[in-house]
mmCIF file of C-alpha atoms in Angstrom:
data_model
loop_
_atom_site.group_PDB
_atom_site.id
_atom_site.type_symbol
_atom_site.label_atom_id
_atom_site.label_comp_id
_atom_site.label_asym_id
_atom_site.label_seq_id
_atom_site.Cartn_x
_atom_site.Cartn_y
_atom_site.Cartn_z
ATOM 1 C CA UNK A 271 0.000 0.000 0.000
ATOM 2 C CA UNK A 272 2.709 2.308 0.849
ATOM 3 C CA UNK A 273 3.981 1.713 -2.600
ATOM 4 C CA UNK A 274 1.355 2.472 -4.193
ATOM 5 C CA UNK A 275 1.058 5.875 -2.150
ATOM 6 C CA UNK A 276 4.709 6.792 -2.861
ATOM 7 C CA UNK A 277 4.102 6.365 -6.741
ATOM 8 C CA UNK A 278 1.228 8.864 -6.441
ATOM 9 C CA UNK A 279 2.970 11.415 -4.711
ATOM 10 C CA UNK A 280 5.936 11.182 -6.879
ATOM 11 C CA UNK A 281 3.513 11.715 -9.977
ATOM 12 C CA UNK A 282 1.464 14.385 -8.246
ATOM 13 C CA UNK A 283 4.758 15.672 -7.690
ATOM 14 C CA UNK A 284 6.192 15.730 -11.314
ATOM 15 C CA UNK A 285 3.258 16.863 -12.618
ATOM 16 C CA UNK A 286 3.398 19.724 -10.453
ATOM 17 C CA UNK A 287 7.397 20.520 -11.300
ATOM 18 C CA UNK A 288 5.801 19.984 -15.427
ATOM 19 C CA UNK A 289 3.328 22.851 -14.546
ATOM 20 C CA UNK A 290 5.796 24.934 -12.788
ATOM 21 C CA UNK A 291 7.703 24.637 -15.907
ATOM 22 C CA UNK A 292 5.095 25.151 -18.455
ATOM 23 C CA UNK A 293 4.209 28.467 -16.235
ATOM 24 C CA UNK A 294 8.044 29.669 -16.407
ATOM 25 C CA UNK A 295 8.530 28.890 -19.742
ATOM 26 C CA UNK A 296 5.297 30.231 -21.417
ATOM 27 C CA UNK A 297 4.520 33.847 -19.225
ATOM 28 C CA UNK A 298 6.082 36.794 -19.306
ATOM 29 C CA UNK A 299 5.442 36.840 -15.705
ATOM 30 C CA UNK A 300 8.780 36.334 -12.804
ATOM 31 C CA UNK A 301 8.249 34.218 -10.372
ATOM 32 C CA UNK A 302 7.066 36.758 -7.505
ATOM 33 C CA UNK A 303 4.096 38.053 -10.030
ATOM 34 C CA UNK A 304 2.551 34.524 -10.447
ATOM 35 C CA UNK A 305 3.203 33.095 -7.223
ATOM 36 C CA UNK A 306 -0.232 34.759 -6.045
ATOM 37 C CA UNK A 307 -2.344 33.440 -8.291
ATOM 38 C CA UNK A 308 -0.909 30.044 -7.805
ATOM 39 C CA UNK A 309 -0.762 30.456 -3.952
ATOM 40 C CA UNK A 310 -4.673 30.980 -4.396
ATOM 41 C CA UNK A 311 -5.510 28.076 -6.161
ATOM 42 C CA UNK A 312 -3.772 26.226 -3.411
ATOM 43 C CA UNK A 313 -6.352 28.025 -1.059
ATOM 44 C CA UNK A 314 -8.980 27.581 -2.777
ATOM 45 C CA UNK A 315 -8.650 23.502 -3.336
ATOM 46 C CA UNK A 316 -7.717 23.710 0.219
ATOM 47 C CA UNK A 317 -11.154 25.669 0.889
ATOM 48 C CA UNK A 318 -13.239 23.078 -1.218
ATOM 49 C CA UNK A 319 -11.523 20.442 0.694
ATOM 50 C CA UNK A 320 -12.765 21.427 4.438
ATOM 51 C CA UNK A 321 -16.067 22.553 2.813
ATOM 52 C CA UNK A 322 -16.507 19.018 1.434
ATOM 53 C CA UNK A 323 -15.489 17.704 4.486
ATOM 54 C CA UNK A 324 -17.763 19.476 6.863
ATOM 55 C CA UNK A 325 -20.801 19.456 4.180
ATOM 56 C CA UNK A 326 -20.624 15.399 4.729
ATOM 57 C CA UNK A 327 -20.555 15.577 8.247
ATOM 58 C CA UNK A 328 -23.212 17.527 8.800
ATOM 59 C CA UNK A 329 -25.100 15.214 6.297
ATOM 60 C CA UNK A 330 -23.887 12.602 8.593
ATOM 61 C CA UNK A 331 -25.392 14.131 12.079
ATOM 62 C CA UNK A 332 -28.518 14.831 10.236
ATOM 63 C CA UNK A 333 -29.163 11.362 9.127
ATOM 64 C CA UNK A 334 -28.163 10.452 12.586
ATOM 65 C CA UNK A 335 -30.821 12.751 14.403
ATOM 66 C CA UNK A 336 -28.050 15.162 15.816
ATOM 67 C CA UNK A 337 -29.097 18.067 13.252
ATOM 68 C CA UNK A 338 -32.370 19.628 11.703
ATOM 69 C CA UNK A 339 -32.922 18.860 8.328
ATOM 70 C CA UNK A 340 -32.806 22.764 7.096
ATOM 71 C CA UNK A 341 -31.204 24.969 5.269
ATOM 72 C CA UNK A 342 -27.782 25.297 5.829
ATOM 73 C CA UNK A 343 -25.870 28.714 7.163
ATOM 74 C CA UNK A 344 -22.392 30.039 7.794
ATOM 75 C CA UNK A 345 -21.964 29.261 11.539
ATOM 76 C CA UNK A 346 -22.371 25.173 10.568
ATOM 77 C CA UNK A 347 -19.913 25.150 8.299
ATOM 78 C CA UNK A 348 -17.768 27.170 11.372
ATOM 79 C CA UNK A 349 -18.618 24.810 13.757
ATOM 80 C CA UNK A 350 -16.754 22.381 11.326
ATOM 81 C CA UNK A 351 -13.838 24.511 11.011
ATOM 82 C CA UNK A 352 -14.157 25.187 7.161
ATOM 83 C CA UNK A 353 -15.963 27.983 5.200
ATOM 84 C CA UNK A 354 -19.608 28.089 3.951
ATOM 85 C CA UNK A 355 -18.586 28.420 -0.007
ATOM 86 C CA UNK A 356 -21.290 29.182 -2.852
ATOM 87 C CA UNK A 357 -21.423 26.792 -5.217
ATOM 88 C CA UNK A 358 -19.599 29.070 -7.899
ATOM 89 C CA UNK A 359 -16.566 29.953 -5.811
ATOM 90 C CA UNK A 360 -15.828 26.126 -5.323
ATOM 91 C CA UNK A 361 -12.340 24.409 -7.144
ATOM 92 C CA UNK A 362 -14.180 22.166 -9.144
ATOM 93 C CA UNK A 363 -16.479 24.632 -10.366
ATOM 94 C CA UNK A 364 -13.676 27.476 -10.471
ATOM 95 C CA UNK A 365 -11.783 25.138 -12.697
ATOM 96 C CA UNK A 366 -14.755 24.664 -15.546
ATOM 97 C CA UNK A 367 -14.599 28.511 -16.431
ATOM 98 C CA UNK A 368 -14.142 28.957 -20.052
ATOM 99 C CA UNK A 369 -10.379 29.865 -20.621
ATOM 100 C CA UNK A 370 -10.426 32.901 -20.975
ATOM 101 C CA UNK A 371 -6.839 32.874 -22.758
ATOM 102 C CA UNK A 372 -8.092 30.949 -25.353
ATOM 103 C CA UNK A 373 -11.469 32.245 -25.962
ATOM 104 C CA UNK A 374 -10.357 35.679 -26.287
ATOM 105 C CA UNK A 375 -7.669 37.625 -27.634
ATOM 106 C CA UNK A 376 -7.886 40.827 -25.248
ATOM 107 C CA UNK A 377 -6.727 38.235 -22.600
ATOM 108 C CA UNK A 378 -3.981 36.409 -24.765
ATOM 109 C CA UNK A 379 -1.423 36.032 -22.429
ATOM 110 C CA UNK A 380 -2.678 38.010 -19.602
ATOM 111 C CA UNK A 381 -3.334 36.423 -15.902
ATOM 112 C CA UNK A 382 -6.756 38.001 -14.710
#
């Protein structure tokens, strides 16, 4: 199992030197202008993560009895240590945006 663990890592981890690369190589940007945007995709995914997280718990302690069945708000997401995220603002759904890079040539080339 551990095996199998360390091979993932070390291809999560090449694919992330690859992008790293691709980023360098292809932007006009140094490495202190795109290290924002990149830092905030890392937040984000990291965001998504806990919200997932705490969204199935709570599903959990409702089918258990232990919550309401109602609509959800901020402080139980809190509660659960992670933030209450619209559906729009989450990584997966972040990530389906039309490129804007390629779908329009005021942006060619541009981080927005």
């Amino acid at each position: 199992m551990i095996g199998n663990e360390l091979k993932n890592i070390e291809q999560v981890e090449d694919r992330l030197w690859e992008a790293a690369d691709q980023l360098r190589a292809n932007s006009k940007l140094t490495s202190s202008e795109y290290c924002m945007p990149v830092l905030g995709v890392i937040f984000l995914r990291h965001a998504t993560n806990r919200y997932n997280a705490a969204l199935r718990a709570i599903e959990t302690d409702q089918a258990a009895g232990k919550m309401p069945k109602r609509t959800l708000v901020k402080a139980d997401f809190i509660k659960r240590r992670a933030l209450m995220l619209p559906e729009n603002a989450r990584y997966d759904d972040v990530l389906n945006l039309p490129n804007l890079f390629r779908e329009n040539a005021d942006y060619k080339g541009r981080i927005v």
